[in-house]
């Protein structure tokens, strides 16, 4: 069988999700044969954030049985595989190392080539994976996750220019920190979105940091501090309504900045498609606001499906499949790189 037709096994272990997928490209269209994500949320929750050592131990326990189970689910044996792909970075060094060295060992043991994949490239292509359509170029990609916030001008296949990123906290990180300030559980994003539905976004006047900075840089730490000061200045005990209003005001401030900067970039670079991906793109208020903005300026909008927005192996496997198809696979001779950039 042509190697391009053979199934690919993909492994993601860059942070606190162990995930494994088996995928095949059929005439350029991704066919996901099996996909599993083991969330470690319950193990990290008591600490209010991701604990690297806990993550490492979980990856070590989960990975091997998951690979076995996913292969059975896909009806594929190791000898059927055309490629094994694993996340090379960016991420937590100790987490990356588990998935990456496992992939190297498995590949060596069953004579299957192994490739390292950039986690951000996985996020970047996830809207196309969600829509089961081939990537379109050029386009503008907004990637908003717990570790990153960036606007990428995707000029052509494998040609990226990061036109803006955050100077401090990532958007998801700001959601998590604000949730913590308000006494809510980790991860904060989904909880803040839920509470915001019952809140008045106008009650507190939170800053739209860097919205008119004239460039594409983001900053969310000032917004988080504004929420803290507002909370401290509230007279009396904090009520559920105060919390809901703060969640709504904070969320709206983040959305206004993400929409404003995306719009400016679409217009400046004359791009006709905006994609959004990463954990924060699970936020339906954000997706609705981006859709409205794109409709107003006559630009297509493609959000990632929430099931491929947070960290997952399907997006890593898809990026590997696209790279293999174009003959631009990265050699796994390279070591992991916790600071790998696009
Ligand atoms: O992409 P992801 O799974 O991990 C990284 O690569 O960082 O993103 C996780 C982030 C967390 O900060 C989480 O709070 C945020 O995505 N998130 C959300 C929502 N769901 C997850 N933020 C806002 N609204 C949501 N509904
Ligand atoms: Zn991620």
PDB file of N, CA and C in Angstrom, residues 199-244:
ATOM      1  N   UNK A 199     -24.590  37.168  34.143  1.00  0.00           N
ATOM      2  CA  UNK A 199     -24.023  38.440  34.584  1.00  0.00           C
ATOM      3  C   UNK A 199     -24.297  39.607  33.655  1.00  0.00           C
ATOM      4  N   UNK A 200     -24.055  40.810  34.199  1.00  0.00           N
ATOM      5  CA  UNK A 200     -24.206  42.049  33.440  1.00  0.00           C
ATOM      6  C   UNK A 200     -22.799  42.530  33.053  1.00  0.00           C
ATOM      7  N   UNK A 201     -22.482  42.436  31.760  1.00  0.00           N
ATOM      8  CA  UNK A 201     -21.130  42.763  31.289  1.00  0.00           C
ATOM      9  C   UNK A 201     -20.819  44.258  31.388  1.00  0.00           C
ATOM     10  N   UNK A 202     -21.859  45.070  31.595  1.00  0.00           N
ATOM     11  CA  UNK A 202     -21.676  46.540  31.623  1.00  0.00           C
ATOM     12  C   UNK A 202     -21.394  47.080  33.029  1.00  0.00           C
ATOM     13  N   UNK A 203     -21.666  46.240  34.053  1.00  0.00           N
ATOM     14  CA  UNK A 203     -21.600  46.783  35.425  1.00  0.00           C
ATOM     15  C   UNK A 203     -20.191  47.277  35.783  1.00  0.00           C
ATOM     16  N   UNK A 204     -19.181  46.506  35.404  1.00  0.00           N
ATOM     17  CA  UNK A 204     -17.812  46.925  35.717  1.00  0.00           C
ATOM     18  C   UNK A 204     -17.109  47.321  34.423  1.00  0.00           C
ATOM     19  N   UNK A 205     -16.313  48.370  34.523  1.00  0.00           N
ATOM     20  CA  UNK A 205     -15.641  48.877  33.328  1.00  0.00           C
ATOM     21  C   UNK A 205     -14.210  48.342  33.283  1.00  0.00           C
ATOM     22  N   UNK A 206     -14.030  47.165  32.678  1.00  0.00           N
ATOM     23  CA  UNK A 206     -12.694  46.559  32.619  1.00  0.00           C
ATOM     24  C   UNK A 206     -11.935  47.027  31.376  1.00  0.00           C
ATOM     25  N   UNK A 207     -10.589  47.123  31.477  1.00  0.00           N
ATOM     26  CA  UNK A 207      -9.802  47.641  30.347  1.00  0.00           C
ATOM     27  C   UNK A 207      -9.735  46.686  29.154  1.00  0.00           C
ATOM     28  N   UNK A 208      -9.728  47.284  27.965  1.00  0.00           N
ATOM     29  CA  UNK A 208      -9.502  46.518  26.725  1.00  0.00           C
ATOM     30  C   UNK A 208      -8.022  46.718  26.391  1.00  0.00           C
ATOM     31  N   UNK A 209      -7.151  46.036  27.133  1.00  0.00           N
ATOM     32  CA  UNK A 209      -5.703  46.292  27.023  1.00  0.00           C
ATOM     33  C   UNK A 209      -5.183  46.099  25.608  1.00  0.00           C
ATOM     34  N   UNK A 210      -4.390  47.046  25.161  1.00  0.00           N
ATOM     35  CA  UNK A 210      -3.693  46.993  23.870  1.00  0.00           C
ATOM     36  C   UNK A 210      -4.630  47.040  22.655  1.00  0.00           C
ATOM     37  N   UNK A 211      -5.922  47.255  22.877  1.00  0.00           N
ATOM     38  CA  UNK A 211      -6.851  47.221  21.735  1.00  0.00           C
ATOM     39  C   UNK A 211      -6.455  48.248  20.679  1.00  0.00           C
ATOM     40  N   UNK A 212      -5.984  49.418  21.129  1.00  0.00           N
ATOM     41  CA  UNK A 212      -5.619  50.458  20.164  1.00  0.00           C
ATOM     42  C   UNK A 212      -4.116  50.687  20.123  1.00  0.00           C
ATOM     43  N   UNK A 213      -3.349  49.620  20.360  1.00  0.00           N
ATOM     44  CA  UNK A 213      -1.886  49.764  20.402  1.00  0.00           C
ATOM     45  C   UNK A 213      -1.292  49.940  19.000  1.00  0.00           C
ATOM     46  N   UNK A 214      -2.109  49.675  17.980  1.00  0.00           N
ATOM     47  CA  UNK A 214      -1.612  49.851  16.606  1.00  0.00           C
ATOM     48  C   UNK A 214      -0.855  48.627  16.091  1.00  0.00           C
ATOM     49  N   UNK A 215      -0.636  47.638  16.961  1.00  0.00           N
ATOM     50  CA  UNK A 215       0.002  46.402  16.493  1.00  0.00           C
ATOM     51  C   UNK A 215      -0.884  45.216  16.876  1.00  0.00           C
ATOM     52  N   UNK A 216      -0.330  44.021  16.827  1.00  0.00           N
ATOM     53  CA  UNK A 216      -1.147  42.832  17.106  1.00  0.00           C
ATOM     54  C   UNK A 216      -0.755  42.147  18.415  1.00  0.00           C
ATOM     55  N   UNK A 217      -0.037  42.879  19.258  1.00  0.00           N
ATOM     56  CA  UNK A 217       0.355  42.305  20.553  1.00  0.00           C
ATOM     57  C   UNK A 217      -0.836  42.300  21.501  1.00  0.00           C
ATOM     58  N   UNK A 218      -0.858  41.297  22.376  1.00  0.00           N
ATOM     59  CA  UNK A 218      -1.909  41.186  23.383  1.00  0.00           C
ATOM     60  C   UNK A 218      -1.303  41.306  24.777  1.00  0.00           C
ATOM     61  N   UNK A 219      -2.136  41.699  25.730  1.00  0.00           N
ATOM     62  CA  UNK A 219      -1.727  41.678  27.134  1.00  0.00           C
ATOM     63  C   UNK A 219      -2.989  41.474  27.966  1.00  0.00           C
ATOM     64  N   UNK A 220      -2.961  40.447  28.810  1.00  0.00           N
ATOM     65  CA  UNK A 220      -4.154  40.164  29.622  1.00  0.00           C
ATOM     66  C   UNK A 220      -3.900  40.262  31.119  1.00  0.00           C
ATOM     67  N   UNK A 221      -2.653  40.550  31.512  1.00  0.00           N
ATOM     68  CA  UNK A 221      -2.397  40.548  32.963  1.00  0.00           C
ATOM     69  C   UNK A 221      -3.003  41.787  33.633  1.00  0.00           C
ATOM     70  N   UNK A 222      -3.066  42.924  32.903  1.00  0.00           N
ATOM     71  CA  UNK A 222      -3.671  44.134  33.463  1.00  0.00           C
ATOM     72  C   UNK A 222      -5.163  43.936  33.711  1.00  0.00           C
ATOM     73  N   UNK A 223      -5.802  43.207  32.825  1.00  0.00           N
ATOM     74  CA  UNK A 223      -7.232  42.921  32.955  1.00  0.00           C
ATOM     75  C   UNK A 223      -7.484  42.071  34.204  1.00  0.00           C
ATOM     76  N   UNK A 224      -6.610  41.077  34.376  1.00  0.00           N
ATOM     77  CA  UNK A 224      -6.725  40.203  35.555  1.00  0.00           C
ATOM     78  C   UNK A 224      -6.555  41.032  36.841  1.00  0.00           C
ATOM     79  N   UNK A 225      -5.583  41.975  36.822  1.00  0.00           N
ATOM     80  CA  UNK A 225      -5.356  42.832  37.990  1.00  0.00           C
ATOM     81  C   UNK A 225      -6.561  43.740  38.233  1.00  0.00           C
ATOM     82  N   UNK A 226      -7.168  44.235  37.151  1.00  0.00           N
ATOM     83  CA  UNK A 226      -8.362  45.092  37.287  1.00  0.00           C
ATOM     84  C   UNK A 226      -9.493  44.326  37.970  1.00  0.00           C
ATOM     85  N   UNK A 227      -9.632  43.040  37.634  1.00  0.00           N
ATOM     86  CA  UNK A 227     -10.666  42.220  38.285  1.00  0.00           C
ATOM     87  C   UNK A 227     -10.338  42.096  39.780  1.00  0.00           C
ATOM     88  N   UNK A 228      -9.054  41.926  40.096  1.00  0.00           N
ATOM     89  CA  UNK A 228      -8.666  41.772  41.509  1.00  0.00           C
ATOM     90  C   UNK A 228      -8.989  43.039  42.314  1.00  0.00           C
ATOM     91  N   UNK A 229      -8.622  44.207  41.740  1.00  0.00           N
ATOM     92  CA  UNK A 229      -8.890  45.476  42.437  1.00  0.00           C
ATOM     93  C   UNK A 229     -10.388  45.692  42.623  1.00  0.00           C
ATOM     94  N   UNK A 230     -11.149  45.387  41.574  1.00  0.00           N
ATOM     95  CA  UNK A 230     -12.609  45.564  41.641  1.00  0.00           C
ATOM     96  C   UNK A 230     -13.182  44.684  42.753  1.00  0.00           C
ATOM     97  N   UNK A 231     -12.680  43.477  42.819  1.00  0.00           N
ATOM     98  CA  UNK A 231     -13.136  42.519  43.834  1.00  0.00           C
ATOM     99  C   UNK A 231     -12.819  43.030  45.239  1.00  0.00           C
ATOM    100  N   UNK A 232     -11.597  43.566  45.396  1.00  0.00           N
ATOM    101  CA  UNK A 232     -11.168  44.048  46.720  1.00  0.00           C
ATOM    102  C   UNK A 232     -11.966  45.277  47.168  1.00  0.00           C
ATOM    103  N   UNK A 233     -12.399  46.062  46.169  1.00  0.00           N
ATOM    104  CA  UNK A 233     -13.106  47.317  46.508  1.00  0.00           C
ATOM    105  C   UNK A 233     -14.605  47.130  46.737  1.00  0.00           C
ATOM    106  N   UNK A 234     -15.102  45.922  46.477  1.00  0.00           N
ATOM    107  CA  UNK A 234     -16.552  45.698  46.648  1.00  0.00           C
ATOM    108  C   UNK A 234     -16.931  45.853  48.117  1.00  0.00           C
ATOM    109  N   UNK A 235     -18.004  46.606  48.384  1.00  0.00           N
ATOM    110  CA  UNK A 235     -18.430  46.709  49.781  1.00  0.00           C
ATOM    111  C   UNK A 235     -19.135  45.414  50.206  1.00  0.00           C
ATOM    112  N   UNK A 236     -18.853  44.949  51.375  1.00  0.00           N
ATOM    113  CA  UNK A 236     -19.533  43.756  51.891  1.00  0.00           C
ATOM    114  C   UNK A 236     -19.025  42.463  51.269  1.00  0.00           C
ATOM    115  N   UNK A 237     -19.716  41.376  51.574  1.00  0.00           N
ATOM    116  CA  UNK A 237     -19.306  40.060  51.065  1.00  0.00           C
ATOM    117  C   UNK A 237     -19.642  39.950  49.581  1.00  0.00           C
ATOM    118  N   UNK A 238     -18.804  39.202  48.874  1.00  0.00           N
ATOM    119  CA  UNK A 238     -19.020  39.021  47.428  1.00  0.00           C
ATOM    120  C   UNK A 238     -20.217  38.100  47.219  1.00  0.00           C
ATOM    121  N   UNK A 239     -21.155  38.553  46.407  1.00  0.00           N
ATOM    122  CA  UNK A 239     -22.352  37.733  46.133  1.00  0.00           C
ATOM    123  C   UNK A 239     -22.176  36.975  44.823  1.00  0.00           C
ATOM    124  N   UNK A 240     -23.054  36.025  44.580  1.00  0.00           N
ATOM    125  CA  UNK A 240     -23.017  35.281  43.314  1.00  0.00           C
ATOM    126  C   UNK A 240     -23.243  36.215  42.130  1.00  0.00           C
ATOM    127  N   UNK A 241     -24.087  37.261  42.360  1.00  0.00           N
ATOM    128  CA  UNK A 241     -24.342  38.220  41.277  1.00  0.00           C
ATOM    129  C   UNK A 241     -23.075  39.021  40.967  1.00  0.00           C
ATOM    130  N   UNK A 242     -22.317  39.419  42.020  1.00  0.00           N
ATOM    131  CA  UNK A 242     -21.045  40.119  41.793  1.00  0.00           C
ATOM    132  C   UNK A 242     -20.124  39.246  40.929  1.00  0.00           C
ATOM    133  N   UNK A 243     -20.059  37.966  41.305  1.00  0.00           N
ATOM    134  CA  UNK A 243     -19.179  37.038  40.569  1.00  0.00           C
ATOM    135  C   UNK A 243     -19.613  36.938  39.104  1.00  0.00           C
ATOM    136  N   UNK A 244     -20.921  36.789  38.911  1.00  0.00           N
ATOM    137  CA  UNK A 244     -21.438  36.656  37.539  1.00  0.00           C
ATOM    138  C   UNK A 244     -21.154  37.925  36.732  1.00  0.00           C
TER     139      UNK A 244
END
